[in-house]
Amino acid sequence: MGIEAIYGIVALLGLLALGIPIYIVLMGLGIVLLLLDGGSVAGIAQTVLDHMNSATLMAVPFFVIAAGFIQGGGIARALILMAASWIGRLPGGIPLAALAATAMFSAISGSSVATVLAMGTMVVPEMLERGYKRPFALGVTAAAGTLGILIPPSMPMVIYGLMSETSIPRLFLAGVVPGAIQVGLFSLVIMVMARGQGGKPIPFPGWPELARANLAALPALAVPLIVLGGIYGGFVTVTEAAALSAAVALLVSVFVYRSLKLSAVPEVLVQGISRTAAILLIIAGANLLSLWLTRDGLAVRLAELVMGLELSATQFLFVMAGILLVLGTVLEGYSIILITLPLTVPILHALGIDTVQYAIVMIVGIEIAMLTPPVGLNLFVMAEVAKAPVTEVQRGMLPFLAAMIILWITVILVPQLSTGLPDMLLGAAR
């Protein structure tokens, strides 16, 4: 490893530890290292433009804006009422209904934070009103919110696909089975814990009311059906599907559920553009750093070092899981993907690890990071929504965190959980 690489890694970690925004760190460090390596300002600027000139990258702002449109209460309420009408009368029925509704909402939002914000305001008061203990109610919602980035469509999967040149439709399909397993594990935790957490089931509302609840939820379910159906039916690209999701989310929120006023649309658009700009700056900075790593040969030398250790594919994935767990305590998800992926992709290829499987390993790791202090975005969002101490959210989500670690280990040991469905529906990757 060259002295420049050592200085670069130390500078990266040091600047992040000082709390400097990640996009400034990546962009500034990438520019400095490329200039020291003999690059020119004009060449660096052209590199940024070339990397950002991507049709797939256009999906990012549309998914972000769609998430903004659906954060109002209408879609979340419709999904909760539908789920509660089916399973609310069972023991632990309200938490199970909250989990089911959150899983469906995840397929609409593509964002963990958006899912927690929207669902937290709805399901936590309902569980508290039914007598469930507050830490349990907070833990269920915070943990279930992580499904927002595992169940497709998922923003981190889009970013991963762009950075690793992996098919985004394959990545979306790869999240389906692990997402279903996570829902199953969470359901098991809820059923085991529910009796000791208080709470009363709700009576069966009757078939007419059940039919009304299901009909009312159909417009909300149209968003993922149009997006995923369009992609896998071959009618639209990922970018076109993202634009469709934003348009359908706007129509459903404004004209069906009326949870968003037309006058508020410009504000949502401005917020979406602002969030997109931050994401794009991080991607641009990561691309510059990735270019320097390629020129310096650090990624190749690191791959050679790992191969020299004679680690198996499974052993390497467990090592990376540990690294992701540590990084997750101080970095948010996008940063973890963008910083580590340029270094790990050559190793994945050398060890014969499918980038689709590694994507799910990384996504589940980011899910766990969202529940891990000191960053733990879902912890703080849930605490803010419920006006509760973060420690109370932590206490309630610990059993669910254990379930997620079981899922993580299983995804590492059984690659087919991630790759089976994409290979079956889209053919084996070459």
Short mmCIF file of C-alpha atoms in Angstrom, two decimals:
data_model
loop_
_atom_site.label_atom_id
_atom_site.label_comp_id
_atom_site.label_asym_id
_atom_site.label_seq_id
_atom_site.Cartn_x
_atom_site.Cartn_y
_atom_site.Cartn_z
CA MET A 1 0.00 0.00 0.00
CA GLY A 2 1.49 3.35 -1.09
CA ILE A 3 2.04 6.25 1.28
CA GLU A 4 -0.64 8.25 -0.59
CA ALA A 5 -3.18 5.50 0.07
CA ILE A 6 -2.35 5.49 3.78
CA TYR A 7 -2.65 9.27 3.96
CA GLY A 8 -5.91 9.11 2.04
CA ILE A 9 -7.49 6.54 4.37
CA VAL A 10 -6.31 8.42 7.48
CA ALA A 11 -7.65 11.71 6.07
CA LEU A 12 -11.00 10.10 5.19
CA LEU A 13 -11.51 8.62 8.65
CA GLY A 14 -10.21 11.72 10.42
CA LEU A 15 -12.45 14.16 8.55
CA LEU A 16 -15.50 11.95 9.11
CA ALA A 17 -14.65 11.72 12.82
CA LEU A 18 -14.60 15.52 12.97
CA GLY A 19 -18.20 15.57 11.76
CA ILE A 20 -17.55 17.17 8.38
CA PRO A 21 -20.39 16.38 5.93
CA ILE A 22 -19.72 13.23 3.96
CA TYR A 23 -20.16 14.87 0.53
CA ILE A 24 -17.51 17.50 1.37
CA VAL A 25 -15.13 14.81 2.61
CA LEU A 26 -15.54 12.56 -0.45
CA MET A 27 -15.52 15.37 -3.01
CA GLY A 28 -12.65 17.32 -1.43
CA LEU A 29 -10.49 14.28 -0.77
CA GLY A 30 -11.10 12.85 -4.23
CA ILE A 31 -10.12 16.13 -5.91
CA VAL A 32 -6.98 16.57 -3.80
CA LEU A 33 -5.79 12.99 -4.34
CA LEU A 34 -6.41 13.14 -8.10
CA LEU A 35 -4.55 16.46 -8.36
CA LEU A 36 -1.61 15.02 -6.43
CA ASP A 37 -1.70 12.06 -8.80
CA GLY A 38 -1.18 14.38 -11.77
CA GLY A 39 -4.80 15.09 -12.71
CA SER A 40 -6.08 18.46 -13.90
CA VAL A 41 -9.02 20.50 -12.71
CA ALA A 42 -10.64 20.31 -16.15
CA GLY A 43 -10.11 16.55 -16.31
CA ILE A 44 -11.64 16.03 -12.87
CA ALA A 45 -14.66 18.17 -13.78
CA GLN A 46 -15.14 16.17 -16.98
CA THR A 47 -14.91 12.93 -15.00
CA VAL A 48 -17.69 14.08 -12.70
CA LEU A 49 -19.89 15.03 -15.66
CA ASP A 50 -19.22 11.71 -17.42
CA HIS A 51 -20.14 9.67 -14.34
CA MET A 52 -23.27 11.71 -13.63
CA ASN A 53 -24.47 11.43 -17.24
CA SER A 54 -26.49 8.31 -16.47
CA ALA A 55 -30.08 7.61 -17.38
CA THR A 56 -30.43 5.26 -14.43
CA LEU A 57 -29.23 7.99 -12.05
CA MET A 58 -32.35 9.94 -13.01
CA ALA A 59 -34.35 7.40 -11.02
CA VAL A 60 -32.96 8.84 -7.78
CA PRO A 61 -34.86 12.17 -7.71
CA PHE A 62 -38.13 10.51 -8.75
CA PHE A 63 -37.95 7.90 -5.98
CA VAL A 64 -37.06 10.61 -3.46
CA ILE A 65 -39.98 12.81 -4.56
CA ALA A 66 -42.37 9.83 -4.54
CA ALA A 67 -41.38 9.13 -0.93
CA GLY A 68 -42.15 12.76 -0.11
CA PHE A 69 -45.62 12.56 -1.64
CA ILE A 70 -46.65 9.44 0.29
CA GLN A 71 -45.49 10.55 3.75
CA GLY A 72 -48.92 12.00 4.43
CA GLY A 73 -51.27 9.93 6.54
CA GLY A 74 -53.73 8.77 3.88
CA ILE A 75 -51.79 5.89 2.35
CA ALA A 76 -50.46 4.66 5.70
CA ARG A 77 -53.93 4.78 7.29
CA ALA A 78 -55.51 2.82 4.43
CA LEU A 79 -52.89 0.08 4.68
CA ILE A 80 -53.23 -0.17 8.47
CA LEU A 81 -57.02 -0.45 8.30
CA MET A 82 -56.79 -3.17 5.67
CA ALA A 83 -54.23 -5.19 7.66
CA ALA A 84 -56.15 -4.74 10.92
CA SER A 85 -59.40 -5.89 9.31
CA TRP A 86 -57.76 -9.22 8.46
CA ILE A 87 -55.57 -10.00 11.48
CA GLY A 88 -56.43 -7.44 14.17
CA ARG A 89 -58.60 -9.94 16.07
CA LEU A 90 -55.69 -12.39 16.58
CA PRO A 91 -53.53 -12.37 19.74
CA GLY A 92 -50.93 -9.69 19.04
CA GLY A 93 -53.10 -8.71 16.10
CA ILE A 94 -52.50 -4.96 16.22
CA PRO A 95 -48.66 -5.24 16.19
CA LEU A 96 -48.93 -7.88 13.47
CA ALA A 97 -51.22 -5.58 11.47
CA ALA A 98 -48.74 -2.75 12.00
CA LEU A 99 -45.95 -4.98 10.68
CA ALA A 100 -47.99 -6.07 7.66
CA ALA A 101 -48.97 -2.48 6.85
CA THR A 102 -45.36 -1.34 7.23
CA ALA A 103 -44.16 -4.08 4.87
CA MET A 104 -46.69 -2.94 2.26
CA PHE A 105 -45.76 0.70 2.81
CA SER A 106 -42.09 -0.24 2.33
CA ALA A 107 -42.94 -1.44 -1.17
CA ILE A 108 -44.26 2.05 -1.86
CA SER A 109 -41.73 4.34 -0.23
CA GLY A 110 -38.30 2.75 -0.87
CA SER A 111 -37.00 4.62 2.19
CA SER A 112 -36.58 3.42 5.76
CA VAL A 113 -36.83 6.88 7.33
CA ALA A 114 -39.95 7.75 5.30
CA THR A 115 -41.54 4.47 6.39
CA VAL A 116 -40.86 5.12 10.09
CA LEU A 117 -42.13 8.70 9.82
CA ALA A 118 -45.36 7.76 8.09
CA MET A 119 -46.17 4.58 9.99
CA GLY A 120 -44.96 5.76 13.39
CA THR A 121 -47.53 8.51 13.60
CA MET A 122 -50.30 5.98 12.88
CA VAL A 123 -49.49 2.64 14.48
CA VAL A 124 -47.83 3.67 17.74
CA PRO A 125 -50.88 5.58 19.08
CA GLU A 126 -53.12 2.67 18.03
CA MET A 127 -50.98 0.13 19.90
CA LEU A 128 -50.80 2.34 22.99
CA GLU A 129 -54.57 2.82 22.92
CA ARG A 130 -54.98 -0.97 22.83
CA GLY A 131 -52.86 -1.31 25.96
CA TYR A 132 -49.48 -2.38 24.58
CA LYS A 133 -46.41 -1.22 26.50
CA ARG A 134 -44.71 1.78 24.90
CA PRO A 135 -41.19 0.31 24.43
CA PHE A 136 -42.71 -2.66 22.59
CA ALA A 137 -44.82 -0.41 20.34
CA LEU A 138 -41.82 1.80 19.55
CA GLY A 139 -39.54 -1.18 18.94
CA VAL A 140 -41.97 -2.88 16.55
CA THR A 141 -42.32 0.26 14.45
CA ALA A 142 -38.64 1.24 14.40
CA ALA A 143 -37.58 -2.29 13.43
CA ALA A 144 -40.33 -2.76 10.85
CA GLY A 145 -39.33 0.54 9.24
CA THR A 146 -36.04 -1.00 8.13
CA LEU A 147 -38.02 -3.04 5.60
CA GLY A 148 -38.21 0.16 3.56
CA ILE A 149 -34.76 -0.46 2.08
CA LEU A 150 -34.98 -4.26 1.71
CA ILE A 151 -38.39 -4.74 0.09
CA PRO A 152 -38.29 -3.31 -3.47
CA PRO A 153 -38.16 -0.68 -4.73
CA SER A 154 -35.23 0.48 -2.59
CA MET A 155 -33.12 3.62 -2.90
CA PRO A 156 -29.93 2.02 -1.50
CA MET A 157 -30.31 -0.77 -4.07
CA VAL A 158 -30.43 1.84 -6.84
CA ILE A 159 -27.24 3.44 -5.50
CA TYR A 160 -25.57 0.03 -5.11
CA GLY A 161 -26.52 -0.93 -8.67
CA LEU A 162 -25.11 2.31 -10.05
CA MET A 163 -21.81 1.99 -8.17
CA SER A 164 -21.25 -1.73 -8.83
CA GLU A 165 -22.81 -1.89 -12.32
CA THR A 166 -25.26 -4.53 -11.11
CA SER A 167 -28.70 -4.91 -12.69
CA ILE A 168 -31.18 -2.95 -10.57
CA PRO A 169 -34.14 -5.19 -11.54
CA ARG A 170 -32.09 -8.18 -10.29
CA LEU A 171 -31.36 -6.33 -7.04
CA PHE A 172 -35.04 -5.52 -6.53
CA LEU A 173 -35.97 -9.19 -6.98
CA ALA A 174 -33.14 -10.23 -4.65
CA GLY A 175 -34.77 -8.35 -1.78
CA VAL A 176 -38.12 -10.15 -2.01
CA VAL A 177 -37.29 -13.47 -0.28
CA PRO A 178 -35.07 -11.98 2.47
CA GLY A 179 -37.74 -9.31 3.02
CA ALA A 180 -40.40 -11.99 3.42
CA ILE A 181 -38.15 -13.90 5.84
CA GLN A 182 -37.62 -10.74 7.88
CA VAL A 183 -41.37 -10.18 8.09
CA GLY A 184 -41.77 -13.81 9.20
CA LEU A 185 -39.09 -13.50 11.89
CA PHE A 186 -40.60 -10.25 13.17
CA SER A 187 -44.04 -11.89 13.25
CA LEU A 188 -42.62 -14.73 15.34
CA VAL A 189 -41.06 -12.24 17.78
CA ILE A 190 -44.36 -10.39 18.07
CA MET A 191 -46.37 -13.57 18.71
CA VAL A 192 -43.89 -14.75 21.36
CA MET A 193 -43.77 -11.37 23.11
CA ALA A 194 -47.34 -10.12 22.67
CA ARG A 195 -48.86 -11.86 25.70
CA GLY A 196 -46.37 -10.22 28.05
CA GLN A 197 -46.81 -6.77 26.53
CA GLY A 198 -50.47 -6.23 27.36
CA GLY A 199 -52.76 -5.23 24.58
CA LYS A 200 -56.17 -6.29 23.39
CA PRO A 201 -57.21 -7.54 19.97
CA ILE A 202 -59.90 -5.71 18.04
CA PRO A 203 -63.16 -7.49 17.20
CA PHE A 204 -63.76 -8.72 13.68
CA PRO A 205 -65.34 -5.75 11.85
CA GLY A 206 -67.62 -7.90 9.67
CA TRP A 207 -67.34 -8.78 6.01
CA PRO A 208 -68.79 -5.52 4.64
CA GLU A 209 -66.29 -3.45 6.63
CA LEU A 210 -63.45 -5.78 5.62
CA ALA A 211 -64.41 -5.34 1.97
CA ARG A 212 -64.50 -1.54 2.35
CA ALA A 213 -61.06 -1.51 4.01
CA ASN A 214 -59.59 -3.60 1.21
CA LEU A 215 -61.13 -1.46 -1.52
CA ALA A 216 -59.85 1.69 0.18
CA ALA A 217 -56.29 0.30 0.16
CA LEU A 218 -56.26 -0.61 -3.54
CA PRO A 219 -55.12 2.85 -4.74
CA ALA A 220 -52.19 2.72 -2.30
CA LEU A 221 -51.19 -0.74 -3.52
CA ALA A 222 -51.31 0.54 -7.10
CA VAL A 223 -47.96 2.32 -6.60
CA PRO A 224 -45.73 -0.79 -6.16
CA LEU A 225 -47.85 -2.79 -8.61
CA ILE A 226 -47.33 -0.20 -11.35
CA VAL A 227 -43.61 0.24 -10.58
CA LEU A 228 -42.61 -3.41 -10.25
CA GLY A 229 -45.15 -4.66 -12.79
CA GLY A 230 -43.89 -2.11 -15.30
CA ILE A 231 -40.24 -3.09 -14.78
CA TYR A 232 -40.66 -6.86 -14.87
CA GLY A 233 -43.33 -6.75 -17.54
CA GLY A 234 -40.81 -5.02 -19.78
CA PHE A 235 -42.98 -1.94 -20.27
CA VAL A 236 -40.72 0.64 -18.61
CA THR A 237 -37.12 1.11 -17.51
CA VAL A 238 -36.17 1.65 -13.87
CA THR A 239 -36.00 5.41 -14.44
CA GLU A 240 -39.40 5.49 -16.15
CA ALA A 241 -40.83 3.35 -13.33
CA ALA A 242 -39.46 5.84 -10.79
CA ALA A 243 -41.15 8.70 -12.63
CA LEU A 244 -44.38 6.70 -12.75
CA SER A 245 -44.16 6.05 -9.01
CA ALA A 246 -43.85 9.78 -8.32
CA ALA A 247 -46.82 10.56 -10.60
CA VAL A 248 -49.05 7.83 -9.14
CA ALA A 249 -48.05 8.74 -5.56
CA LEU A 250 -48.99 12.36 -6.28
CA LEU A 251 -52.38 11.43 -7.75
CA VAL A 252 -53.20 8.99 -4.95
CA SER A 253 -52.13 11.36 -2.16
CA VAL A 254 -53.83 14.46 -3.56
CA PHE A 255 -56.99 13.18 -5.22
CA VAL A 256 -57.79 9.81 -3.59
CA TYR A 257 -56.76 10.08 0.08
CA ARG A 258 -56.47 13.88 0.09
CA SER A 259 -53.62 13.62 2.59
CA LEU A 260 -51.58 16.13 0.56
CA LYS A 261 -52.86 19.53 -0.53
CA LEU A 262 -52.02 20.84 -3.98
CA SER A 263 -50.57 23.93 -2.35
CA ALA A 264 -48.03 21.72 -0.52
CA VAL A 265 -46.74 20.05 -3.70
CA PRO A 266 -44.11 22.74 -4.47
CA GLU A 267 -42.68 22.37 -0.96
CA VAL A 268 -42.42 18.59 -1.36
CA LEU A 269 -40.68 19.08 -4.71
CA VAL A 270 -38.19 21.53 -3.22
CA GLN A 271 -37.43 19.14 -0.34
CA GLY A 272 -37.04 16.29 -2.81
CA ILE A 273 -34.64 18.28 -4.98
CA SER A 274 -32.63 19.26 -1.90
CA ARG A 275 -32.34 15.64 -0.72
CA THR A 276 -31.48 14.51 -4.25
CA ALA A 277 -28.74 17.14 -4.53
CA ALA A 278 -27.16 15.84 -1.32
CA ILE A 279 -27.26 12.24 -2.59
CA LEU A 280 -25.84 13.20 -6.01
CA LEU A 281 -22.99 15.16 -4.42
CA ILE A 282 -22.11 12.11 -2.31
CA ILE A 283 -22.20 9.92 -5.45
CA ALA A 284 -20.01 12.37 -7.37
CA GLY A 285 -17.47 12.48 -4.55
CA ALA A 286 -17.48 8.69 -4.24
CA ASN A 287 -16.89 8.36 -7.98
CA LEU A 288 -13.82 10.62 -7.75
CA LEU A 289 -12.46 8.64 -4.81
CA SER A 290 -13.19 5.41 -6.68
CA LEU A 291 -11.29 6.71 -9.72
CA TRP A 292 -8.27 7.52 -7.56
CA LEU A 293 -8.41 4.09 -5.93
CA THR A 294 -8.40 2.50 -9.39
CA ARG A 295 -5.47 4.61 -10.59
CA ASP A 296 -3.53 4.02 -7.39
CA GLY A 297 -4.17 0.29 -7.64
CA LEU A 298 -5.25 0.06 -4.00
CA ALA A 299 -8.37 -1.97 -4.81
CA VAL A 300 -6.36 -4.50 -6.82
CA ARG A 301 -3.66 -4.78 -4.14
CA LEU A 302 -6.32 -5.22 -1.47
CA ALA A 303 -7.91 -8.01 -3.53
CA GLU A 304 -4.51 -9.68 -3.87
CA LEU A 305 -3.97 -9.37 -0.11
CA VAL A 306 -7.33 -11.01 0.65
CA MET A 307 -6.64 -13.79 -1.85
CA GLY A 308 -3.28 -14.33 -0.14
CA LEU A 309 -5.06 -14.91 3.14
CA GLU A 310 -6.92 -17.78 1.44
CA LEU A 311 -10.28 -16.76 2.87
CA SER A 312 -13.30 -18.58 1.54
CA ALA A 313 -16.19 -16.58 0.14
CA THR A 314 -18.23 -17.20 3.29
CA GLN A 315 -15.37 -16.19 5.58
CA PHE A 316 -14.87 -12.95 3.64
CA LEU A 317 -18.57 -12.13 3.90
CA PHE A 318 -18.47 -12.60 7.67
CA VAL A 319 -15.40 -10.34 7.86
CA MET A 320 -17.23 -7.68 5.84
CA ALA A 321 -20.30 -8.10 8.05
CA GLY A 322 -18.15 -7.20 11.05
CA ILE A 323 -16.70 -4.19 9.23
CA LEU A 324 -20.18 -3.03 8.18
CA LEU A 325 -21.38 -3.39 11.76
CA VAL A 326 -18.58 -1.12 12.98
CA LEU A 327 -19.06 1.42 10.18
CA GLY A 328 -22.79 1.43 10.83
CA THR A 329 -22.23 2.87 14.30
CA VAL A 330 -20.81 6.11 12.82
CA LEU A 331 -21.99 6.33 9.19
CA GLU A 332 -25.36 6.32 7.46
CA GLY A 333 -26.26 3.80 4.77
CA TYR A 334 -25.42 5.67 1.58
CA SER A 335 -21.98 6.55 2.92
CA ILE A 336 -21.23 2.92 3.79
CA ILE A 337 -22.15 1.78 0.28
CA LEU A 338 -20.22 4.51 -1.51
CA ILE A 339 -17.06 4.30 0.61
CA THR A 340 -16.63 0.52 0.79
CA LEU A 341 -17.99 -0.72 -2.54
CA PRO A 342 -15.11 0.46 -4.81
CA LEU A 343 -12.71 -1.50 -2.59
CA THR A 344 -14.79 -4.65 -2.24
CA VAL A 345 -16.05 -5.24 -5.82
CA PRO A 346 -12.65 -6.54 -7.12
CA ILE A 347 -12.50 -8.90 -4.13
CA LEU A 348 -16.05 -10.13 -4.79
CA HIS A 349 -15.10 -10.95 -8.37
CA ALA A 350 -11.86 -12.66 -7.28
CA LEU A 351 -13.67 -14.85 -4.74
CA GLY A 352 -16.59 -15.60 -7.06
CA ILE A 353 -19.17 -13.88 -4.84
CA ASP A 354 -22.28 -12.72 -6.69
CA THR A 355 -22.64 -8.93 -6.35
CA VAL A 356 -26.39 -9.51 -5.98
CA GLN A 357 -25.85 -11.61 -2.86
CA TYR A 358 -23.39 -9.08 -1.45
CA ALA A 359 -25.94 -6.33 -2.06
CA ILE A 360 -28.42 -8.05 0.25
CA VAL A 361 -25.70 -8.73 2.83
CA MET A 362 -24.88 -5.01 2.73
CA ILE A 363 -28.53 -3.88 2.81
CA VAL A 364 -29.33 -6.04 5.85
CA GLY A 365 -26.19 -4.68 7.50
CA ILE A 366 -27.41 -1.14 6.83
CA GLU A 367 -30.81 -2.08 8.28
CA ILE A 368 -29.04 -3.17 11.47
CA ALA A 369 -26.99 0.04 11.43
CA MET A 370 -30.24 2.02 11.40
CA LEU A 371 -31.03 0.51 14.79
CA THR A 372 -27.51 0.85 16.19
CA PRO A 373 -26.33 3.91 18.13
CA PRO A 374 -24.78 6.45 17.91
CA VAL A 375 -26.13 7.13 14.37
CA GLY A 376 -29.13 4.74 14.31
CA LEU A 377 -31.42 6.94 12.21
CA ASN A 378 -34.53 4.88 12.86
CA LEU A 379 -34.00 5.10 16.62
CA PHE A 380 -33.88 8.88 16.57
CA VAL A 381 -36.71 9.29 14.04
CA MET A 382 -38.93 6.97 16.09
CA ALA A 383 -38.03 8.79 19.30
CA GLU A 384 -38.86 12.14 17.69
CA VAL A 385 -42.16 10.93 16.23
CA ALA A 386 -43.30 9.44 19.56
CA LYS A 387 -41.67 12.13 21.76
CA ALA A 388 -40.00 9.32 23.72
CA PRO A 389 -36.45 8.75 24.99
CA VAL A 390 -34.13 6.98 22.55
CA THR A 391 -33.30 4.44 25.28
CA GLU A 392 -36.95 3.39 25.34
CA VAL A 393 -36.91 2.73 21.60
CA GLN A 394 -33.67 0.78 21.98
CA ARG A 395 -35.13 -1.39 24.71
CA GLY A 396 -38.15 -2.27 22.62
CA MET A 397 -36.28 -3.10 19.43
CA LEU A 398 -33.61 -5.46 20.90
CA PRO A 399 -35.56 -8.70 20.20
CA PHE A 400 -36.12 -7.55 16.62
CA LEU A 401 -32.42 -6.71 16.27
CA ALA A 402 -31.62 -10.29 17.28
CA ALA A 403 -34.01 -11.54 14.56
CA MET A 404 -32.25 -9.34 11.98
CA ILE A 405 -28.85 -10.74 12.95
CA ILE A 406 -30.25 -14.26 12.39
CA LEU A 407 -31.43 -13.12 8.94
CA TRP A 408 -28.01 -11.59 8.23
CA ILE A 409 -26.18 -14.83 9.05
CA THR A 410 -28.66 -16.84 6.97
CA VAL A 411 -28.26 -14.57 3.92
CA ILE A 412 -24.48 -15.03 4.14
CA LEU A 413 -24.65 -18.81 4.49
CA VAL A 414 -27.37 -19.40 1.87
CA PRO A 415 -26.66 -17.31 -1.28
CA GLN A 416 -29.73 -18.73 -3.02
CA LEU A 417 -32.00 -16.68 -0.75
CA SER A 418 -30.75 -13.62 -2.61
CA THR A 419 -29.89 -14.98 -6.03
CA GLY A 420 -32.55 -17.67 -6.49
CA LEU A 421 -35.50 -15.50 -7.48
CA PRO A 422 -33.53 -13.22 -9.88
CA ASP A 423 -31.96 -16.27 -11.53
CA MET A 424 -35.33 -18.01 -11.83
CA LEU A 425 -37.19 -15.05 -13.35
CA LEU A 426 -34.42 -13.26 -15.26
CA GLY A 427 -32.03 -16.12 -16.01
CA ALA A 428 -28.65 -16.82 -14.43
CA ALA A 429 -26.32 -13.81 -14.36
CA ARG A 430 -23.30 -14.02 -16.66
#
